[in-house]
Amino acid sequence: MFKALVVVPTYNEIENIERLLRTVFSLQREFHVLVVDDNSPDGTAQLVEDNFIKYPEKLFILKRPVKNGLGNAYIAGFKWALEKEYEYIFEMDADFSHNPNDLVRLFNACHKEGNDVAIGSRYVTGVNVVNWPMSRVLLSWLASKYVRFVMGMDIYDTTAGFICYKRSVLERINLDNIRFVGYAFQIEMKFKAHLSKFKIIEVPVIFTDRTKGESKMSSGIISEAIFGVIGMKIKSVFNRKRFNKTSFH
Ligand SMILES: Nc1nc2c(ncn2[C@@H]2O[C@H](COP(=O)(O)OP(=O)(O)OP(=O)(O)O)[C@@H](O)[C@H]2O)c(=O)[nH]1
Ligand SMILES: [Mg+2]
């Protein structure tokens, strides 16, 4: 039996987390869940702990003292997963933007179809986004086009945050060197998997805007992504040149 862990970062998700856990734990396939909570003032962590008794040995929590960004929360969750025996490690939001039923499709794309990374993608078959204002759809879609162009990656939804990684991918990527925290974190993870020549597949999913709780989107996250990708690309070209030089001499 291959063990699978869904890492769910939370900040003020008290209105979503209990239903999310119920949905994941009622799936046909067994998934464990690690909630990474950054001391949510609304008591999300306490509510998760109240559910321990219902889901013994499959629900876990990592409590961090301050809000430190999505990327940092994922890195902490990935490291936790690698210390255990998980073979498949997932990223998923707590706000139902990602449909938990799609976890099985992402799992199959890796486990049955031999991919290393499966991305729940909004843009592989047109634009599958429900309830976002037009401006946000456009921003996200343009961002993905921009990244695809600058980075030269053959991925439509480069900022997607609904992902299945095989353990070997997270082992290979140096998690201590991941620099970004917002959308750029999602891009950076894909770019590093791409540079390491892992097999990446996009699985079309429908993304639905949150109906409960508040958004944590900020202009800082957007500018980090815009300037971050250029920095990442330059650094990778520079590293490749250095690598070529040392291998020829
Ligand atoms: N632990 C932790 N989780 C976070 C942090 N920021 C966001 N999250 C969680 O990460 C997931 C994605 O964040 P969202 O606020 O939904 O971001 P978004 O999807 O870009 O924007 P909206 O859906 O409009 O809110 C959610 O589960 C959040 O609770 C953070 O700093 N720390
Ligand atoms: Mg969201």
mmCIF file of C-alpha atoms and ligand atoms in Angstrom:
data_model
loop_
_atom_site.group_PDB
_atom_site.id
_atom_site.type_symbol
_atom_site.label_atom_id
_atom_site.label_comp_id
_atom_site.label_asym_id
_atom_site.label_seq_id
_atom_site.Cartn_x
_atom_site.Cartn_y
_atom_site.Cartn_z
ATOM 1 C CA MET A 1 0.000 0.000 0.000
ATOM 2 C CA PHE A 2 1.452 3.352 -1.055
ATOM 3 C CA LYS A 3 1.063 6.001 1.584
ATOM 4 C CA ALA A 4 -0.246 9.390 0.493
ATOM 5 C CA LEU A 5 -0.258 12.622 2.480
ATOM 6 C CA VAL A 6 -2.171 15.799 1.679
ATOM 7 C CA VAL A 7 -0.492 18.891 3.095
ATOM 8 C CA VAL A 8 -3.074 21.622 3.769
ATOM 9 C CA PRO A 9 -1.791 25.031 4.879
ATOM 10 C CA THR A 10 -4.317 27.022 6.883
ATOM 11 C CA TYR A 11 -4.718 30.554 8.052
ATOM 12 C CA ASN A 12 -8.189 31.335 9.422
ATOM 13 C CA GLU A 13 -9.986 28.435 7.764
ATOM 14 C CA ILE A 14 -12.321 27.534 10.627
ATOM 15 C CA GLU A 15 -15.312 27.718 8.304
ATOM 16 C CA ASN A 16 -13.818 25.239 5.843
ATOM 17 C CA ILE A 17 -11.470 22.837 7.580
ATOM 18 C CA GLU A 18 -13.918 20.427 9.215
ATOM 19 C CA ARG A 19 -15.893 19.805 6.036
ATOM 20 C CA LEU A 20 -12.643 19.482 4.116
ATOM 21 C CA LEU A 21 -11.386 16.767 6.460
ATOM 22 C CA ARG A 22 -14.707 14.943 6.247
ATOM 23 C CA THR A 23 -14.559 15.031 2.447
ATOM 24 C CA VAL A 24 -10.958 13.821 2.178
ATOM 25 C CA PHE A 25 -11.428 11.025 4.685
ATOM 26 C CA SER A 26 -14.525 9.771 2.908
ATOM 27 C CA LEU A 27 -12.702 9.249 -0.404
ATOM 28 C CA GLN A 28 -12.349 5.700 -1.739
ATOM 29 C CA ARG A 29 -8.602 5.839 -1.523
ATOM 30 C CA GLU A 30 -6.896 6.454 1.810
ATOM 31 C CA PHE A 31 -5.181 9.796 2.184
ATOM 32 C CA HIS A 32 -3.607 11.134 5.344
ATOM 33 C CA VAL A 33 -3.823 14.871 6.034
ATOM 34 C CA LEU A 34 -1.265 17.194 7.582
ATOM 35 C CA VAL A 35 -2.657 20.639 8.414
ATOM 36 C CA VAL A 36 0.037 23.301 8.697
ATOM 37 C CA ASP A 37 -1.478 26.126 10.710
ATOM 38 C CA ASP A 38 0.216 29.466 11.371
ATOM 39 C CA ASN A 39 -1.474 30.228 14.681
ATOM 40 C CA SER A 40 -4.789 31.221 13.069
ATOM 41 C CA PRO A 41 -6.545 33.658 15.413
ATOM 42 C CA ASP A 42 -9.908 32.038 14.588
ATOM 43 C CA GLY A 43 -8.963 28.757 16.307
ATOM 44 C CA THR A 44 -8.518 26.566 13.193
ATOM 45 C CA ALA A 45 -5.814 24.515 14.944
ATOM 46 C CA GLN A 46 -8.014 23.749 17.941
ATOM 47 C CA LEU A 47 -10.806 22.572 15.672
ATOM 48 C CA VAL A 48 -8.384 20.273 13.852
ATOM 49 C CA GLU A 49 -7.222 18.837 17.163
ATOM 50 C CA ASP A 50 -10.840 18.271 18.211
ATOM 51 C CA ASN A 51 -11.065 15.991 15.161
ATOM 52 C CA PHE A 52 -8.056 13.833 16.089
ATOM 53 C CA ILE A 53 -10.255 11.368 17.900
ATOM 54 C CA LYS A 54 -12.418 10.888 14.794
ATOM 55 C CA TYR A 55 -9.458 10.304 12.467
ATOM 56 C CA PRO A 56 -6.738 8.607 14.505
ATOM 57 C CA GLU A 57 -3.375 7.988 12.809
ATOM 58 C CA LYS A 58 -4.394 9.793 9.667
ATOM 59 C CA LEU A 59 -4.919 13.403 10.739
ATOM 60 C CA PHE A 60 -1.897 15.420 11.857
ATOM 61 C CA ILE A 61 -1.113 19.036 12.579
ATOM 62 C CA LEU A 62 1.993 21.157 12.466
ATOM 63 C CA LYS A 63 1.516 24.308 14.496
ATOM 64 C CA ARG A 64 3.712 27.274 13.768
ATOM 65 C CA PRO A 65 3.838 30.386 15.949
ATOM 66 C CA VAL A 66 3.347 33.144 13.343
ATOM 67 C CA LYS A 67 1.905 33.660 9.866
ATOM 68 C CA ASN A 68 4.840 33.014 7.619
ATOM 69 C CA GLY A 69 3.400 32.562 4.130
ATOM 70 C CA LEU A 70 2.103 29.655 2.102
ATOM 71 C CA GLY A 71 5.489 28.613 0.722
ATOM 72 C CA ASN A 72 7.072 28.316 4.141
ATOM 73 C CA ALA A 73 4.118 26.328 5.412
ATOM 74 C CA TYR A 74 4.480 23.863 2.514
ATOM 75 C CA ILE A 75 8.219 23.484 3.008
ATOM 76 C CA ALA A 76 7.645 22.630 6.669
ATOM 77 C CA GLY A 77 4.946 20.154 5.634
ATOM 78 C CA PHE A 78 7.138 18.526 2.964
ATOM 79 C CA LYS A 79 9.993 18.061 5.411
ATOM 80 C CA TRP A 80 7.597 16.478 7.880
ATOM 81 C CA ALA A 81 6.352 14.110 5.156
ATOM 82 C CA LEU A 82 9.871 13.108 4.082
ATOM 83 C CA GLU A 83 10.715 12.111 7.638
ATOM 84 C CA LYS A 84 7.849 9.608 7.406
ATOM 85 C CA GLU A 85 7.180 6.939 4.816
ATOM 86 C CA TYR A 86 4.947 8.843 2.429
ATOM 87 C CA GLU A 87 5.373 7.998 -1.243
ATOM 88 C CA TYR A 88 2.978 10.621 -2.614
ATOM 89 C CA ILE A 89 2.762 14.113 -1.180
ATOM 90 C CA PHE A 90 0.047 16.595 -2.185
ATOM 91 C CA GLU A 91 -0.508 20.322 -2.014
ATOM 92 C CA MET A 92 -4.113 21.424 -1.546
ATOM 93 C CA ASP A 93 -5.823 24.618 -0.318
ATOM 94 C CA ALA A 94 -8.269 24.469 2.582
ATOM 95 C CA ASP A 95 -10.927 26.661 0.991
ATOM 96 C CA PHE A 96 -12.473 24.141 -1.467
ATOM 97 C CA SER A 97 -11.024 25.979 -4.465
ATOM 98 C CA HIS A 98 -9.502 22.590 -5.123
ATOM 99 C CA ASN A 99 -12.060 19.814 -5.221
ATOM 100 C CA PRO A 100 -10.835 17.045 -2.875
ATOM 101 C CA ASN A 101 -12.370 14.444 -5.207
ATOM 102 C CA ASP A 102 -9.658 15.330 -7.717
ATOM 103 C CA LEU A 103 -6.989 14.029 -5.324
ATOM 104 C CA VAL A 104 -7.661 10.556 -6.695
ATOM 105 C CA ARG A 105 -7.145 11.734 -10.293
ATOM 106 C CA LEU A 106 -3.851 13.391 -9.379
ATOM 107 C CA PHE A 107 -2.767 10.273 -7.525
ATOM 108 C CA ASN A 108 -3.582 8.053 -10.513
ATOM 109 C CA ALA A 109 -1.714 10.363 -12.894
ATOM 110 C CA CYS A 110 1.439 9.688 -10.884
ATOM 111 C CA HIS A 111 0.903 6.177 -9.586
ATOM 112 C CA LYS A 112 -0.741 4.535 -12.616
ATOM 113 C CA GLU A 113 0.555 6.678 -15.456
ATOM 114 C CA GLY A 114 4.134 6.943 -14.284
ATOM 115 C CA ASN A 115 4.455 10.705 -13.866
ATOM 116 C CA ASP A 116 6.529 12.310 -11.141
ATOM 117 C CA VAL A 117 4.440 15.452 -10.698
ATOM 118 C CA ALA A 118 0.717 15.872 -11.439
ATOM 119 C CA ILE A 119 -0.649 19.404 -11.549
ATOM 120 C CA GLY A 120 -4.357 20.121 -11.121
ATOM 121 C CA SER A 121 -4.525 22.556 -14.002
ATOM 122 C CA ARG A 122 -7.049 25.299 -14.710
ATOM 123 C CA TYR A 123 -5.857 26.178 -18.188
ATOM 124 C CA VAL A 124 -5.096 22.969 -20.036
ATOM 125 C CA THR A 125 -8.587 22.792 -21.545
ATOM 126 C CA GLY A 126 -9.515 26.474 -21.837
ATOM 127 C CA VAL A 127 -10.184 28.339 -18.606
ATOM 128 C CA ASN A 128 -11.793 26.246 -15.859
ATOM 129 C CA VAL A 129 -12.347 28.796 -13.147
ATOM 130 C CA VAL A 130 -15.664 29.305 -11.382
ATOM 131 C CA ASN A 131 -16.693 32.454 -9.473
ATOM 132 C CA TRP A 132 -13.558 34.492 -9.862
ATOM 133 C CA PRO A 133 -14.086 38.069 -11.047
ATOM 134 C CA MET A 134 -12.950 38.535 -14.648
ATOM 135 C CA SER A 135 -9.987 40.665 -13.520
ATOM 136 C CA ARG A 136 -8.607 37.866 -11.384
ATOM 137 C CA VAL A 137 -9.090 35.199 -14.051
ATOM 138 C CA LEU A 138 -7.258 37.451 -16.464
ATOM 139 C CA LEU A 139 -4.443 38.147 -14.006
ATOM 140 C CA SER A 140 -3.930 34.470 -13.272
ATOM 141 C CA TRP A 141 -4.147 33.418 -16.922
ATOM 142 C CA LEU A 142 -1.764 36.158 -18.052
ATOM 143 C CA ALA A 143 0.606 35.268 -15.215
ATOM 144 C CA SER A 144 0.692 31.684 -16.404
ATOM 145 C CA LYS A 145 1.329 32.752 -20.021
ATOM 146 C CA TYR A 146 4.068 35.130 -18.883
ATOM 147 C CA VAL A 147 5.796 32.446 -16.824
ATOM 148 C CA ARG A 148 5.522 29.885 -19.633
ATOM 149 C CA PHE A 149 7.167 32.381 -21.959
ATOM 150 C CA VAL A 150 9.961 33.560 -19.649
ATOM 151 C CA MET A 151 10.790 30.170 -18.159
ATOM 152 C CA GLY A 152 10.378 28.072 -21.277
ATOM 153 C CA MET A 153 8.393 25.465 -19.376
ATOM 154 C CA ASP A 154 5.747 23.480 -21.200
ATOM 155 C CA ILE A 155 3.168 23.956 -18.452
ATOM 156 C CA TYR A 156 -0.082 25.901 -18.853
ATOM 157 C CA ASP A 157 -0.953 26.493 -15.195
ATOM 158 C CA THR A 158 2.379 27.472 -13.701
ATOM 159 C CA THR A 159 0.894 29.078 -10.579
ATOM 160 C CA ALA A 160 -1.361 26.132 -9.699
ATOM 161 C CA GLY A 161 -1.301 24.998 -6.090
ATOM 162 C CA PHE A 162 -3.082 21.649 -6.371
ATOM 163 C CA ILE A 163 -0.328 19.124 -6.906
ATOM 164 C CA CYS A 164 0.819 15.557 -6.364
ATOM 165 C CA TYR A 165 4.561 14.979 -6.020
ATOM 166 C CA LYS A 166 6.289 11.667 -5.911
ATOM 167 C CA ARG A 167 8.549 11.485 -2.919
ATOM 168 C CA SER A 168 11.667 11.411 -5.118
ATOM 169 C CA VAL A 169 10.878 14.907 -6.453
ATOM 170 C CA LEU A 170 10.798 16.501 -3.023
ATOM 171 C CA GLU A 171 13.909 14.575 -2.054
ATOM 172 C CA ARG A 172 15.751 15.931 -5.081
ATOM 173 C CA ILE A 173 14.691 19.575 -4.771
ATOM 174 C CA ASN A 174 16.725 21.286 -2.092
ATOM 175 C CA LEU A 175 13.870 22.536 0.061
ATOM 176 C CA ASP A 176 16.169 24.829 2.028
ATOM 177 C CA ASN A 177 16.938 26.738 -1.181
ATOM 178 C CA ILE A 178 13.342 27.576 -2.060
ATOM 179 C CA ARG A 179 13.183 31.350 -1.840
ATOM 180 C CA PHE A 180 9.629 32.412 -2.545
ATOM 181 C CA VAL A 181 6.447 32.357 -0.512
ATOM 182 C CA GLY A 182 3.396 33.219 -2.661
ATOM 183 C CA TYR A 183 2.532 32.381 -6.269
ATOM 184 C CA ALA A 184 6.235 32.491 -7.007
ATOM 185 C CA PHE A 185 6.648 29.546 -4.658
ATOM 186 C CA GLN A 186 4.392 27.464 -6.895
ATOM 187 C CA ILE A 187 6.329 28.546 -9.967
ATOM 188 C CA GLU A 188 9.685 27.860 -8.319
ATOM 189 C CA MET A 189 8.711 24.317 -7.309
ATOM 190 C CA LYS A 190 7.597 23.494 -10.860
ATOM 191 C CA PHE A 191 10.681 25.089 -12.370
ATOM 192 C CA LYS A 192 12.995 23.070 -10.140
ATOM 193 C CA ALA A 193 11.160 19.841 -10.967
ATOM 194 C CA HIS A 194 11.387 20.791 -14.667
ATOM 195 C CA LEU A 195 15.137 21.501 -14.451
ATOM 196 C CA SER A 196 15.653 18.124 -12.770
ATOM 197 C CA LYS A 197 13.873 16.512 -15.764
ATOM 198 C CA PHE A 198 11.038 14.992 -13.804
ATOM 199 C CA LYS A 199 7.958 13.918 -15.750
ATOM 200 C CA ILE A 200 5.278 16.540 -15.212
ATOM 201 C CA ILE A 201 1.657 16.162 -16.310
ATOM 202 C CA GLU A 202 -1.306 18.530 -16.151
ATOM 203 C CA VAL A 203 -4.646 17.084 -15.141
ATOM 204 C CA PRO A 204 -7.576 19.384 -15.983
ATOM 205 C CA VAL A 205 -9.533 20.436 -12.911
ATOM 206 C CA ILE A 206 -12.245 22.969 -12.197
ATOM 207 C CA PHE A 207 -11.130 25.624 -9.748
ATOM 208 C CA THR A 208 -13.850 27.324 -7.686
ATOM 209 C CA ASP A 209 -13.334 30.537 -5.753
ATOM 210 C CA ARG A 210 -13.704 30.290 -2.004
ATOM 211 C CA THR A 211 -17.227 30.854 -0.689
ATOM 212 C CA LYS A 212 -16.233 30.935 2.993
ATOM 213 C CA GLY A 213 -13.436 32.742 4.821
ATOM 214 C CA GLU A 214 -11.203 35.552 3.639
ATOM 215 C CA SER A 215 -8.643 35.866 0.880
ATOM 216 C CA LYS A 216 -4.987 36.367 1.736
ATOM 217 C CA MET A 217 -4.026 37.563 -1.714
ATOM 218 C CA SER A 218 -1.859 40.720 -1.704
ATOM 219 C CA SER A 219 -0.008 42.958 -4.145
ATOM 220 C CA GLY A 220 3.275 41.817 -2.554
ATOM 221 C CA ILE A 221 2.531 38.247 -3.657
ATOM 222 C CA ILE A 222 1.900 39.435 -7.224
ATOM 223 C CA SER A 223 5.069 41.497 -7.534
ATOM 224 C CA GLU A 224 7.105 38.698 -5.972
ATOM 225 C CA ALA A 225 5.904 36.507 -8.828
ATOM 226 C CA ILE A 226 6.480 39.043 -11.623
ATOM 227 C CA PHE A 227 10.064 39.859 -10.655
ATOM 228 C CA GLY A 228 10.790 36.476 -9.120
ATOM 229 C CA VAL A 229 10.446 34.548 -12.386
ATOM 230 C CA ILE A 230 12.939 36.756 -14.170
ATOM 231 C CA GLY A 231 15.394 36.230 -11.308
ATOM 232 C CA MET A 232 14.855 32.467 -11.375
ATOM 233 C CA LYS A 233 15.415 32.282 -15.125
ATOM 234 C CA ILE A 234 18.603 34.357 -15.033
ATOM 235 C CA LYS A 235 19.949 32.268 -12.187
ATOM 236 C CA SER A 236 19.233 29.014 -14.016
ATOM 237 C CA VAL A 237 20.963 30.207 -17.208
ATOM 238 C CA PHE A 238 23.943 31.325 -15.163
ATOM 239 C CA ASN A 239 24.087 27.974 -13.353
ATOM 240 C CA ARG A 240 23.894 26.083 -16.644
ATOM 241 C CA LYS A 241 26.771 28.102 -18.099
ATOM 242 C CA ARG A 242 28.848 27.444 -15.021
ATOM 243 C CA PHE A 243 28.017 23.758 -15.208
ATOM 244 C CA ASN A 244 28.950 23.583 -18.922
ATOM 245 C CA LYS A 245 32.269 25.292 -18.291
ATOM 246 C CA THR A 246 33.269 22.968 -15.486
ATOM 247 C CA SER A 247 32.240 19.904 -17.470
ATOM 248 C CA PHE A 248 34.317 20.890 -20.533
ATOM 249 C CA HIS A 249 37.552 21.786 -18.752
HETATM 250 N N1 LIG B 1 -0.101 28.156 7.136
HETATM 251 C C1 LIG B 1 -0.406 29.157 6.294
HETATM 252 N N2 LIG B 1 -1.395 28.993 5.399
HETATM 253 C C2 LIG B 1 -1.682 30.026 4.565
HETATM 254 C C3 LIG B 1 -0.974 31.241 4.583
HETATM 255 N N3 LIG B 1 -1.492 32.050 3.610
HETATM 256 C C4 LIG B 1 -2.484 31.349 3.014
HETATM 257 N N4 LIG B 1 -2.612 30.132 3.599
HETATM 258 C C5 LIG B 1 -3.518 29.035 3.223
HETATM 259 O O1 LIG B 1 -3.157 28.670 1.901
HETATM 260 C C6 LIG B 1 -4.306 28.327 1.130
HETATM 261 C C7 LIG B 1 -4.410 29.278 -0.069
HETATM 262 O O2 LIG B 1 -4.594 30.608 0.393
HETATM 263 P P1 LIG B 1 -5.802 31.534 -0.103
HETATM 264 O O3 LIG B 1 -6.039 32.631 0.885
HETATM 265 O O4 LIG B 1 -6.973 30.695 -0.440
HETATM 266 O O5 LIG B 1 -5.129 32.152 -1.355
HETATM 267 P P2 LIG B 1 -5.701 32.267 -2.764
HETATM 268 O O6 LIG B 1 -6.320 30.960 -3.154
HETATM 269 O O7 LIG B 1 -4.622 32.834 -3.594
HETATM 270 O O8 LIG B 1 -6.790 33.388 -2.583
HETATM 271 P P3 LIG B 1 -8.353 33.282 -2.202
HETATM 272 O O9 LIG B 1 -8.862 31.950 -2.556
HETATM 273 O O10 LIG B 1 -8.967 34.409 -2.926
HETATM 274 O O11 LIG B 1 -8.413 33.470 -0.726
HETATM 275 C C8 LIG B 1 -5.480 28.416 2.085
HETATM 276 O O12 LIG B 1 -5.702 27.137 2.624
HETATM 277 C C9 LIG B 1 -4.989 29.382 3.162
HETATM 278 O O13 LIG B 1 -5.601 29.191 4.405
HETATM 279 C C10 LIG B 1 0.073 31.386 5.540
HETATM 280 O O14 LIG B 1 0.745 32.403 5.652
HETATM 281 N N5 LIG B 1 0.325 30.323 6.356
HETATM 282 MG MG MG B 2 -7.984 30.205 -2.199
#
